[in-house]
mmCIF file of N, CA, C and O in Angstrom:
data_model
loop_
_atom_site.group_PDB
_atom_site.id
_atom_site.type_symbol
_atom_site.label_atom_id
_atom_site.label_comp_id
_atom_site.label_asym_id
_atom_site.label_seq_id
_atom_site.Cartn_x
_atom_site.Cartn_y
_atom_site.Cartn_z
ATOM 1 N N UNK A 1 0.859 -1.167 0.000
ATOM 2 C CA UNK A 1 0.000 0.000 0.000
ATOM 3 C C UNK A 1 0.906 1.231 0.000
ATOM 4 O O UNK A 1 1.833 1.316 0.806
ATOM 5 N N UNK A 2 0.638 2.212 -0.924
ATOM 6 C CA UNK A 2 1.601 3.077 -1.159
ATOM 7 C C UNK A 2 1.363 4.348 0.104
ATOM 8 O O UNK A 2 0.238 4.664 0.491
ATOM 9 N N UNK A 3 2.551 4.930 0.593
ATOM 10 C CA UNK A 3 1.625 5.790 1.616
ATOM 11 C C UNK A 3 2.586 7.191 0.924
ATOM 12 O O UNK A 3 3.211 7.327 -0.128
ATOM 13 N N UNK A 4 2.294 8.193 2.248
ATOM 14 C CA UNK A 4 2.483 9.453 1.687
ATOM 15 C C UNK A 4 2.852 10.467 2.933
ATOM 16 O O UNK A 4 2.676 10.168 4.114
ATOM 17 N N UNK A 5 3.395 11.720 2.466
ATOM 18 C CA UNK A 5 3.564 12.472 3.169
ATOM 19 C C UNK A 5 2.840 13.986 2.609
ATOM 20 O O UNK A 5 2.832 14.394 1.448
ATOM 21 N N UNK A 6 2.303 14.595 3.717
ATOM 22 C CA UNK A 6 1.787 15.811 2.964
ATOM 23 C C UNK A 6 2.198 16.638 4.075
ATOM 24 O O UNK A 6 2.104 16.380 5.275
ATOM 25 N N UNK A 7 2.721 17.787 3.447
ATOM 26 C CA UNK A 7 3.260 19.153 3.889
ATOM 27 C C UNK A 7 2.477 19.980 4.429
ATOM 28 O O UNK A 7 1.521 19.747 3.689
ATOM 29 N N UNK A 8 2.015 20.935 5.273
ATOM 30 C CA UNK A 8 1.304 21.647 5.416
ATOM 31 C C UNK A 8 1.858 22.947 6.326
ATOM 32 O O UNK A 8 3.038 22.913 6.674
ATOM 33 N N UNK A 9 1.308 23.703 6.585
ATOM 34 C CA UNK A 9 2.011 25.525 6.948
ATOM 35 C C UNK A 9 0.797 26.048 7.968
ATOM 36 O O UNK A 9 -0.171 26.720 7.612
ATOM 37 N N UNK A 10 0.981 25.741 8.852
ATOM 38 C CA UNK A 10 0.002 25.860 10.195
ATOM 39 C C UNK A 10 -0.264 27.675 10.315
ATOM 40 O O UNK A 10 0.597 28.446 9.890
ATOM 41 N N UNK A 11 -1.598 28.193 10.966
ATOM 42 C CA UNK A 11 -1.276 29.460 11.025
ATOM 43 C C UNK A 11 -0.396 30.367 11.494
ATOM 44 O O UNK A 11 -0.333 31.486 10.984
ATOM 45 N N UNK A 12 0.591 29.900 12.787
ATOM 46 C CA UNK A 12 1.331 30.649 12.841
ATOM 47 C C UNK A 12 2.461 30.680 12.191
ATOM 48 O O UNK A 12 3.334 31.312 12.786
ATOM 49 N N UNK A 13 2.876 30.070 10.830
ATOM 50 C CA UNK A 13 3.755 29.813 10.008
ATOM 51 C C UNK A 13 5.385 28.511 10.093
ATOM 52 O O UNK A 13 6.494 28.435 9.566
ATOM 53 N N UNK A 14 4.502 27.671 11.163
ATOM 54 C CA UNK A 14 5.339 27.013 11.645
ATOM 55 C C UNK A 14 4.781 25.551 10.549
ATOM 56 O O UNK A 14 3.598 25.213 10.511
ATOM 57 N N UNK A 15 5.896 24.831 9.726
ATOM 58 C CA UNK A 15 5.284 23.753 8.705
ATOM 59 C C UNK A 15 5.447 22.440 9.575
ATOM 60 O O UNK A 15 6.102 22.347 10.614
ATOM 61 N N UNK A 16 4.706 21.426 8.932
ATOM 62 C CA UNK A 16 4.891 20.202 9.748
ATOM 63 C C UNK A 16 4.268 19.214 8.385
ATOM 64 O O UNK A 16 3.264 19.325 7.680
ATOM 65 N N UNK A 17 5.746 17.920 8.436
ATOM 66 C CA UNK A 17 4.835 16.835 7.805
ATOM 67 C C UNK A 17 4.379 15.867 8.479
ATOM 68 O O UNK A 17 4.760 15.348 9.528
ATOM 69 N N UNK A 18 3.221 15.590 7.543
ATOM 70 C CA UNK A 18 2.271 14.387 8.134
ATOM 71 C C UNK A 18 2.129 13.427 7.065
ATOM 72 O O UNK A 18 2.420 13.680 5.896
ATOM 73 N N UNK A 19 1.680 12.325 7.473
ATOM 74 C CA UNK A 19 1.894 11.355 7.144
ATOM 75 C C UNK A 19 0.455 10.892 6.623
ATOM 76 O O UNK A 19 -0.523 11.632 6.728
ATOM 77 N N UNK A 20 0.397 9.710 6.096
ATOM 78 C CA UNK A 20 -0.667 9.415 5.605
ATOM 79 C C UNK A 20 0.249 7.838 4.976
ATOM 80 O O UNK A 20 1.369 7.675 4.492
ATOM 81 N N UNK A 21 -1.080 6.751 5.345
ATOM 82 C CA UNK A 21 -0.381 5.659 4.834
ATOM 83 C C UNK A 21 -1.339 4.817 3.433
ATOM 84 O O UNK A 21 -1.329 3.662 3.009
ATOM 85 N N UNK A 22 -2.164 6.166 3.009
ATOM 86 C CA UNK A 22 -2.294 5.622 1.674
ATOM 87 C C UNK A 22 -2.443 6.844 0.327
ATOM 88 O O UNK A 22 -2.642 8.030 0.586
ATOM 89 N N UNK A 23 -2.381 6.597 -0.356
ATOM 90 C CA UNK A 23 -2.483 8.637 -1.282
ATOM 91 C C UNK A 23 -3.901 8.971 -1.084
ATOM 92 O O UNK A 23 -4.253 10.116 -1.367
ATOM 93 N N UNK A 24 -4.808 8.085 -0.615
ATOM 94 C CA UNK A 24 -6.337 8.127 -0.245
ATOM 95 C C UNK A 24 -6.056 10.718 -0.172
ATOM 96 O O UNK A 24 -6.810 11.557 -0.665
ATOM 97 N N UNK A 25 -5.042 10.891 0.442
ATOM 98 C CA UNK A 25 -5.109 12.364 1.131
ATOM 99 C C UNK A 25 -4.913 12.934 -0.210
ATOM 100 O O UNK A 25 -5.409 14.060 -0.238
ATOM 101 N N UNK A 26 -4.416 12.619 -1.268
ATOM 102 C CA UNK A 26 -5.177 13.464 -2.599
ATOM 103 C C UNK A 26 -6.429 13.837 -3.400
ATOM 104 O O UNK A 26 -6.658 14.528 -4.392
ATOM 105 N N UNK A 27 -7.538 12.669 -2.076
ATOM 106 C CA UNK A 27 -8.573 13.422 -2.972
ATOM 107 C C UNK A 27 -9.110 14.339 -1.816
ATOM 108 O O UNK A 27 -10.278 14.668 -2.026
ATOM 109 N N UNK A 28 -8.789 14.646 -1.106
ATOM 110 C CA UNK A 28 -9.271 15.042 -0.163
ATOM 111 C C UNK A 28 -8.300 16.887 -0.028
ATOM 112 O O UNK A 28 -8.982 17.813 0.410
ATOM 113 N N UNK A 29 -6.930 17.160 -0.396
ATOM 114 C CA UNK A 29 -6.415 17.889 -0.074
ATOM 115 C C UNK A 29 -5.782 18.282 -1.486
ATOM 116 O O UNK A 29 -5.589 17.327 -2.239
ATOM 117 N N UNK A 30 -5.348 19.847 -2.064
ATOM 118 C CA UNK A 30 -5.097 19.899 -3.258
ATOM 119 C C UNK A 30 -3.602 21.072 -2.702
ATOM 120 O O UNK A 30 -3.624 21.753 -1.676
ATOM 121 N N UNK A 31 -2.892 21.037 -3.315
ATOM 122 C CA UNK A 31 -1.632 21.783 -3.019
ATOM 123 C C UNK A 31 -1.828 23.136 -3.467
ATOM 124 O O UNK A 31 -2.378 23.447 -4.524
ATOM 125 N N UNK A 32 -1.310 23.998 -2.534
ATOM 126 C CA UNK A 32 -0.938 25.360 -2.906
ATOM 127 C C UNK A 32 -2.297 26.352 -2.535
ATOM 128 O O UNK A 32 -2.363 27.572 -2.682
ATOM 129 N N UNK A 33 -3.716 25.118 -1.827
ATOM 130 C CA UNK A 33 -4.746 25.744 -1.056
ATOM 131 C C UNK A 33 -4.615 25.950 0.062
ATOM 132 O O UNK A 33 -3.568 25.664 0.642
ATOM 133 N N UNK A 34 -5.466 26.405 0.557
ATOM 134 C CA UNK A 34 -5.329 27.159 1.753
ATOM 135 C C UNK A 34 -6.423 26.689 2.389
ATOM 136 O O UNK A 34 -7.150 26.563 1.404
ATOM 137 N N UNK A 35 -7.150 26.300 3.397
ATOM 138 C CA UNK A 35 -8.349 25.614 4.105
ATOM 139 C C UNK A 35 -8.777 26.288 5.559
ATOM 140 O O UNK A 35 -8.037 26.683 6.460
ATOM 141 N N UNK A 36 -9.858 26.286 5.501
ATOM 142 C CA UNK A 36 -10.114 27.396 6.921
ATOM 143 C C UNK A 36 -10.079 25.848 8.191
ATOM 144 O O UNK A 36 -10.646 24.769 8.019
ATOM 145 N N UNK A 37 -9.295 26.236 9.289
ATOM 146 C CA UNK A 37 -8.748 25.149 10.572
ATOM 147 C C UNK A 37 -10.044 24.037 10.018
ATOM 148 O O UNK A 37 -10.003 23.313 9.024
ATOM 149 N N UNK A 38 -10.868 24.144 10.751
ATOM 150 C CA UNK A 38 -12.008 23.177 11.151
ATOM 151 C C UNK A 38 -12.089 22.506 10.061
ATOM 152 O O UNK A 38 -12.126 21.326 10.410
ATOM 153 N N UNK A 39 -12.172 22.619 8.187
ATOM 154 C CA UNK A 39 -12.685 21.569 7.520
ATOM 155 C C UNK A 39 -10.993 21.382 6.958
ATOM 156 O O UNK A 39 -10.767 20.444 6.193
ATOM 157 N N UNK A 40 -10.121 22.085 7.273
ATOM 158 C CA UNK A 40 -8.709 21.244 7.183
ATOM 159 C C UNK A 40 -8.731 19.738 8.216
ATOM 160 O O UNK A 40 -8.732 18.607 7.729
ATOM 161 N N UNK A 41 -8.744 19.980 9.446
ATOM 162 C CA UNK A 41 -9.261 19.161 10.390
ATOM 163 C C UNK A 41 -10.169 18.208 9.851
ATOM 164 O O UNK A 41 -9.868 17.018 9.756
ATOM 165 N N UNK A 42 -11.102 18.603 9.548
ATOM 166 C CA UNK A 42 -12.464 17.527 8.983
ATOM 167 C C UNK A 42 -11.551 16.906 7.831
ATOM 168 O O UNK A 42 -11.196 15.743 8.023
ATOM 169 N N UNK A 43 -11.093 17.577 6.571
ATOM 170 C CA UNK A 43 -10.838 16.776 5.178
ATOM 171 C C UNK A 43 -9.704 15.565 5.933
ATOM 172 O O UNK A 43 -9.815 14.411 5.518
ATOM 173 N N UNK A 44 -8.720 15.828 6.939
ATOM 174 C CA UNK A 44 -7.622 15.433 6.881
ATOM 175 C C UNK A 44 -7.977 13.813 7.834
ATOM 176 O O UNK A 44 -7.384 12.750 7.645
ATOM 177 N N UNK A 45 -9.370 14.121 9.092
ATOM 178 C CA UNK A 45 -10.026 13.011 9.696
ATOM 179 C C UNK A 45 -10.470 11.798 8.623
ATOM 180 O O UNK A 45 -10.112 10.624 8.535
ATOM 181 N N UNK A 46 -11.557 12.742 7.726
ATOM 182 C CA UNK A 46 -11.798 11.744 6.902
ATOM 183 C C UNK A 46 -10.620 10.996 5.648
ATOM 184 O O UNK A 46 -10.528 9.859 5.187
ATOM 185 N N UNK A 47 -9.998 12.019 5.465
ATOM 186 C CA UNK A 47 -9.184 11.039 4.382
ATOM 187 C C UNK A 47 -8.097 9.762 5.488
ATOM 188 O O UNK A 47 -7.674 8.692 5.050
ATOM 189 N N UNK A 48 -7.834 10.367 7.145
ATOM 190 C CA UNK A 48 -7.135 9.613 7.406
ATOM 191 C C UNK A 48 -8.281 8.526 7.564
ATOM 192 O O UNK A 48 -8.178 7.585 6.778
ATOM 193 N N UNK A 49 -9.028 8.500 8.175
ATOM 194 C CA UNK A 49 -9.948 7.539 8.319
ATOM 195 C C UNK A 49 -10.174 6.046 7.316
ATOM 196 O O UNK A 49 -9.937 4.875 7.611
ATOM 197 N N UNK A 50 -10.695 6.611 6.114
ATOM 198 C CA UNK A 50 -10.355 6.134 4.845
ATOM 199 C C UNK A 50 -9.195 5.057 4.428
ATOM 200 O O UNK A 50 -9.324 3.997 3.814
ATOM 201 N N UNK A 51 -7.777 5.800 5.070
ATOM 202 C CA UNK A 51 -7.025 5.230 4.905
ATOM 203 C C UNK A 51 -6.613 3.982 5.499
ATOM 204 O O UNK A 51 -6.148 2.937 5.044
ATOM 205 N N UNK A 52 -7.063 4.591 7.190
ATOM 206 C CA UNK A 52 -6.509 3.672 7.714
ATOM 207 C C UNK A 52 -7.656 2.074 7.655
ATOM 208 O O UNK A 52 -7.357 0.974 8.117
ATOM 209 N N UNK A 53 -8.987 2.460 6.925
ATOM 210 C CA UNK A 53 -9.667 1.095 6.919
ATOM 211 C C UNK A 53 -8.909 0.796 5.754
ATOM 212 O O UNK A 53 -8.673 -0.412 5.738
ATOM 213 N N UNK A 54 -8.371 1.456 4.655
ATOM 214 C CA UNK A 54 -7.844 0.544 3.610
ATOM 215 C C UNK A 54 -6.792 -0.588 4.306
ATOM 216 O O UNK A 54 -6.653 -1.776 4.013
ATOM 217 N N UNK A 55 -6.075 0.252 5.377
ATOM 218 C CA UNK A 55 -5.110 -0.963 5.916
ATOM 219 C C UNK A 55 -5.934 -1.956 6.580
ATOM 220 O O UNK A 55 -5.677 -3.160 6.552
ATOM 221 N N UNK A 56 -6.630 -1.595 6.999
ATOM 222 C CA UNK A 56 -7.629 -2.761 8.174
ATOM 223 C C UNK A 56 -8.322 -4.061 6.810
ATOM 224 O O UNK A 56 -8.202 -5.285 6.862
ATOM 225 N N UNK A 57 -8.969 -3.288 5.786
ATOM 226 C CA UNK A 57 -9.219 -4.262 4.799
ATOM 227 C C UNK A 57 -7.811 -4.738 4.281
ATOM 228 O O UNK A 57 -7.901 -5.929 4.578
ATOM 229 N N UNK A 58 -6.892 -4.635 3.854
ATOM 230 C CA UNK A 58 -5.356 -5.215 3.230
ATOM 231 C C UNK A 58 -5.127 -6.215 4.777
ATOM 232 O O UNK A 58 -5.440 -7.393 4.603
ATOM 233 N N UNK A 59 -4.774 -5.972 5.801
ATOM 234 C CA UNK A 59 -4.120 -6.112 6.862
ATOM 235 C C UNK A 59 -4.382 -7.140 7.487
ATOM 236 O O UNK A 59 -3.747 -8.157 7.765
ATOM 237 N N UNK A 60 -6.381 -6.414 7.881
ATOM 238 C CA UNK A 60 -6.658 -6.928 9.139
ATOM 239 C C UNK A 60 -6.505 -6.264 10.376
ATOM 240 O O UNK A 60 -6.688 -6.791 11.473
ATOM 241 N N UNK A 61 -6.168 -5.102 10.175
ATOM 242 C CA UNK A 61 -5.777 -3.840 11.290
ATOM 243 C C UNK A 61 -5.534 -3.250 11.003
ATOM 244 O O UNK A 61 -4.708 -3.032 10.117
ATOM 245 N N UNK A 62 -6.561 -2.207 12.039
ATOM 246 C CA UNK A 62 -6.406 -0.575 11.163
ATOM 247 C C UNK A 62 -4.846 -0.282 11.770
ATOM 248 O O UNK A 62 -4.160 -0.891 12.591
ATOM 249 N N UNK A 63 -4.539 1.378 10.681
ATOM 250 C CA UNK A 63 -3.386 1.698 11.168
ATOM 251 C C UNK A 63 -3.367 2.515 12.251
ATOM 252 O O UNK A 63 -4.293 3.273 12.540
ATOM 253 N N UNK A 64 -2.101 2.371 13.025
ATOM 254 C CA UNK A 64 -2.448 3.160 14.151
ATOM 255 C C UNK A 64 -1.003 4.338 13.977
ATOM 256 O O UNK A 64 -0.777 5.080 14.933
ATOM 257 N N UNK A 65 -0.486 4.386 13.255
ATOM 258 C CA UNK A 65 -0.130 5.804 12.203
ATOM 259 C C UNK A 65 -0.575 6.774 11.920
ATOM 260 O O UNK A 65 -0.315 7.949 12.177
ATOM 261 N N UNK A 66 -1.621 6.045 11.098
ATOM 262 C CA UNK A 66 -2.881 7.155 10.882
ATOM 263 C C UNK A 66 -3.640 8.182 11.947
ATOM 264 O O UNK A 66 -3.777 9.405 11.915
ATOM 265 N N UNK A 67 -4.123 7.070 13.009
ATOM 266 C CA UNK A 67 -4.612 7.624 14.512
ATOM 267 C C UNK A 67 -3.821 8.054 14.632
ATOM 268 O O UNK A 67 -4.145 9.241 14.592
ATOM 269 N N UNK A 68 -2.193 7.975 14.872
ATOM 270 C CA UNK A 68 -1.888 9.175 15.704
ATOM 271 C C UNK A 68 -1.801 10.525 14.882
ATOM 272 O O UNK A 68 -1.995 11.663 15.310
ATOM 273 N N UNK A 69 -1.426 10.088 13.466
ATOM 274 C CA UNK A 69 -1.746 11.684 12.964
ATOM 275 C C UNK A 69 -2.476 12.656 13.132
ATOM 276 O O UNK A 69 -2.197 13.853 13.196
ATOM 277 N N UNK A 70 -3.727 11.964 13.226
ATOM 278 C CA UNK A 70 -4.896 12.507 13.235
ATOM 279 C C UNK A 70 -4.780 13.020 15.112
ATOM 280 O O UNK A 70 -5.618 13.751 15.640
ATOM 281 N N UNK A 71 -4.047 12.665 15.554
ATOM 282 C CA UNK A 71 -4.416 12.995 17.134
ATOM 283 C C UNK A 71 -3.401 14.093 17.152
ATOM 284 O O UNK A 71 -3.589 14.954 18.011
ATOM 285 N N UNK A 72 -2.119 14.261 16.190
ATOM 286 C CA UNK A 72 -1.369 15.316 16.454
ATOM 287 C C UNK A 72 -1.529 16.708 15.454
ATOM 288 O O UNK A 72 -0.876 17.749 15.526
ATOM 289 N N UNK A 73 -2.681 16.335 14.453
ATOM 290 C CA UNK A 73 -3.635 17.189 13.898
ATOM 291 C C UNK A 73 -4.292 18.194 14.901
ATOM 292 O O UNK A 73 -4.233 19.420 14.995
ATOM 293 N N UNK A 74 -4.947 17.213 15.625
ATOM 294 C CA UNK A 74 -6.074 17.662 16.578
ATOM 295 C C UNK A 74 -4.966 18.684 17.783
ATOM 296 O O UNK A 74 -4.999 19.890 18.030
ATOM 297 N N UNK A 75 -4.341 17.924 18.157
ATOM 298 C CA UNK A 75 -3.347 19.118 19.122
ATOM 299 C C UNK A 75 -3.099 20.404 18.744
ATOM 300 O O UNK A 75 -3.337 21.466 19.320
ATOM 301 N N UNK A 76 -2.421 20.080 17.354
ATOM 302 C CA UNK A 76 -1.616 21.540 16.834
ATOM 303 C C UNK A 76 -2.808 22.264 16.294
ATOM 304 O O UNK A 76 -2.975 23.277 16.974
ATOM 305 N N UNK A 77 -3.773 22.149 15.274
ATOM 306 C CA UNK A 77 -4.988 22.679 15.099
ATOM 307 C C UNK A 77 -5.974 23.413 17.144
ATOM 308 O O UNK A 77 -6.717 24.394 17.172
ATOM 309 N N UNK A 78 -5.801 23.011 17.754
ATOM 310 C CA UNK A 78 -6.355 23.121 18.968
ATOM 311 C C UNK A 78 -5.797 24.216 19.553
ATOM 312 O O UNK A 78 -6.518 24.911 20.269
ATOM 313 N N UNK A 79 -4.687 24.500 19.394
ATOM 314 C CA UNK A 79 -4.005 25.372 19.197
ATOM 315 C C UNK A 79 -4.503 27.396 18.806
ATOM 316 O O UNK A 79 -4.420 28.533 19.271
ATOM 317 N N UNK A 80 -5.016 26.585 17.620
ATOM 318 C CA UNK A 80 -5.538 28.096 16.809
ATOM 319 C C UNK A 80 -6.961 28.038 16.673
ATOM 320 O O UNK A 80 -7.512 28.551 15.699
ATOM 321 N N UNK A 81 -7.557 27.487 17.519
ATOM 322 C CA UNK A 81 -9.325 27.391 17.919
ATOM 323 C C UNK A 81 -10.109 28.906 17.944
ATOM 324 O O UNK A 81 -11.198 29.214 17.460
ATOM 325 N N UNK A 82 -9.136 29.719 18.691
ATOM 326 C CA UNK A 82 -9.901 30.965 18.952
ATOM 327 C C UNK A 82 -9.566 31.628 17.968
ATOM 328 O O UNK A 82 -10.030 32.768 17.946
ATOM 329 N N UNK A 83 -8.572 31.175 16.681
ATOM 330 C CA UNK A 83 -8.753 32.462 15.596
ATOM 331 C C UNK A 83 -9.688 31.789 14.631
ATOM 332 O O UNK A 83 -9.654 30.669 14.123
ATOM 333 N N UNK A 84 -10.832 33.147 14.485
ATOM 334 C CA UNK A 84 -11.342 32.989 13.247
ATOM 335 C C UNK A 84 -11.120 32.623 12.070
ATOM 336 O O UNK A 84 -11.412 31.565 11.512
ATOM 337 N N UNK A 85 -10.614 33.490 11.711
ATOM 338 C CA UNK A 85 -9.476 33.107 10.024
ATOM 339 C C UNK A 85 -8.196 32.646 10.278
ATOM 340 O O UNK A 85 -7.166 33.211 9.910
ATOM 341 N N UNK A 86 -8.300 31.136 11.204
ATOM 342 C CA UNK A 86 -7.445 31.040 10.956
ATOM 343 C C UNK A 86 -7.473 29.888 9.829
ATOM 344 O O UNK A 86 -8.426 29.135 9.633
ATOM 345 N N UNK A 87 -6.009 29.888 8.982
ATOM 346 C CA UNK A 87 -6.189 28.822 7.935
ATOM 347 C C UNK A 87 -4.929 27.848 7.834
ATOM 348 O O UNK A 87 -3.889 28.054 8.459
ATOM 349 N N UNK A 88 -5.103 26.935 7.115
ATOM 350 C CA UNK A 88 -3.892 25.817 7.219
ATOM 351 C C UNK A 88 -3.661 25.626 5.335
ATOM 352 O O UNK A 88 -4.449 25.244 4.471
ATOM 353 N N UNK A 89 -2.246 26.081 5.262
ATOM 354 C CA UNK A 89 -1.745 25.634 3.815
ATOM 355 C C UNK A 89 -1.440 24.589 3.502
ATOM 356 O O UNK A 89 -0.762 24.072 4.390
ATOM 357 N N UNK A 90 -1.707 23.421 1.953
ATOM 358 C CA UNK A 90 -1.031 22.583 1.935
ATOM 359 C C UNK A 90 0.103 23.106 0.992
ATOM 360 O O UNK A 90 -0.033 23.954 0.109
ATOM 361 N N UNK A 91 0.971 22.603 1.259
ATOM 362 C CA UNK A 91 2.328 22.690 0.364
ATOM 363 C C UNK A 91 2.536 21.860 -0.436
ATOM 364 O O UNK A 91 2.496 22.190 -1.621
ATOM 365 N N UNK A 92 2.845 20.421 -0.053
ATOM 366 C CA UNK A 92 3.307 19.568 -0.861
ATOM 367 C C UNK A 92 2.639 18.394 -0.266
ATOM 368 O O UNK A 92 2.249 18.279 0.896
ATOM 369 N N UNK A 93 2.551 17.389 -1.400
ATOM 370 C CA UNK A 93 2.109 15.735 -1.075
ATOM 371 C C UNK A 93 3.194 15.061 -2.129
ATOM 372 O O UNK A 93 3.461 15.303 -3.306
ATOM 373 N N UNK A 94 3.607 14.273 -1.335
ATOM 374 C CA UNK A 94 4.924 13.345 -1.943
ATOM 375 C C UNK A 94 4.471 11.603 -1.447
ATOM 376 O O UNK A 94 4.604 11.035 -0.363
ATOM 377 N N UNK A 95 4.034 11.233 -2.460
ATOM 378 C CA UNK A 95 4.071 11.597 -3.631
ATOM 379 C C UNK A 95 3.300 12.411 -4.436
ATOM 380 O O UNK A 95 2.425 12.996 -3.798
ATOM 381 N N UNK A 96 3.329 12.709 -5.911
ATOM 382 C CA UNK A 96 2.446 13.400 -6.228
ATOM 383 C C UNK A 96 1.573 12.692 -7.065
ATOM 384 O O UNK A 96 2.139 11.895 -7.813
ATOM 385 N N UNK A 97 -0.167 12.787 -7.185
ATOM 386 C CA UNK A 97 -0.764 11.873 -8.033
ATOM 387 C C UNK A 97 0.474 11.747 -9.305
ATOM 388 O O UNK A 97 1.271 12.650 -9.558
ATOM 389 N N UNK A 98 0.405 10.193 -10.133
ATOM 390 C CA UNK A 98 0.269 10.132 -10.918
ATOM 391 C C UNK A 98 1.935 9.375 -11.194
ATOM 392 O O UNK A 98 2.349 8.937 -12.268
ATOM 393 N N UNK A 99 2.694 9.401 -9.823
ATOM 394 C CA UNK A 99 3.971 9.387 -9.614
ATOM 395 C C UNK A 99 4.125 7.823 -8.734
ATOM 396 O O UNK A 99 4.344 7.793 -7.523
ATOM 397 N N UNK A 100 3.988 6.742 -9.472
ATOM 398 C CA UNK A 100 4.297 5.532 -8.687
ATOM 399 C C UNK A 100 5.448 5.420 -7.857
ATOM 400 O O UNK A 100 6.594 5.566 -8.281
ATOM 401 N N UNK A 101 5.081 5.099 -6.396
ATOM 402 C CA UNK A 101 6.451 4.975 -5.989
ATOM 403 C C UNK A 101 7.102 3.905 -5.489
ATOM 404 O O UNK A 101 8.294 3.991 -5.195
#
């Protein structure tokens, strides 16, 4: 199962990669957008979600990779709760559709 890393630029301009253990986070996230906190949060739950049953169907167990991403999502996003505008950039996803790796 091919997995992935996607880049992102938190509001206070501090970047962080995350992980993702299937490209499932390309349909969900497009580079060089910008996403207001909460449905960055939401797109990034559900695509991890997604992913990690793809491992649970391949496997037999979900990933627990995924969970923690999603739990260190939730921290750093928790973070910038009280700003309104606040927003989250994606930068980069490596791989990129279309790029077997």
């Amino acid at each position: 199962m091919p997995e992935m890393t996607f880049t992102v630029r938190w509001p206070d301009g501090s970047v962080a990669d995350c992980y993702s253990p299937s490209l499932v986070m390309h349909d969900h996230l497009l580079v060089g957008e910008s996403y207001p906190l909460a449905e960055f949060v939401y797109r990034t739950n559900t695509a991890l979600d997604l992913a990690s049953e793809r491992v649970r169907a391949k496997y037999g167990f979900e990933c627990t990779s995924a969970r923690q991403q999603q739990s260190e999502i939730a921290v750093v996003a928790s973070r910038f709760a009280a700003a309104p505008d606040a927003r989250v950039e994606v930068l980069a996803m490596v791989p990129p559709l279309g790029v077997n790796p």
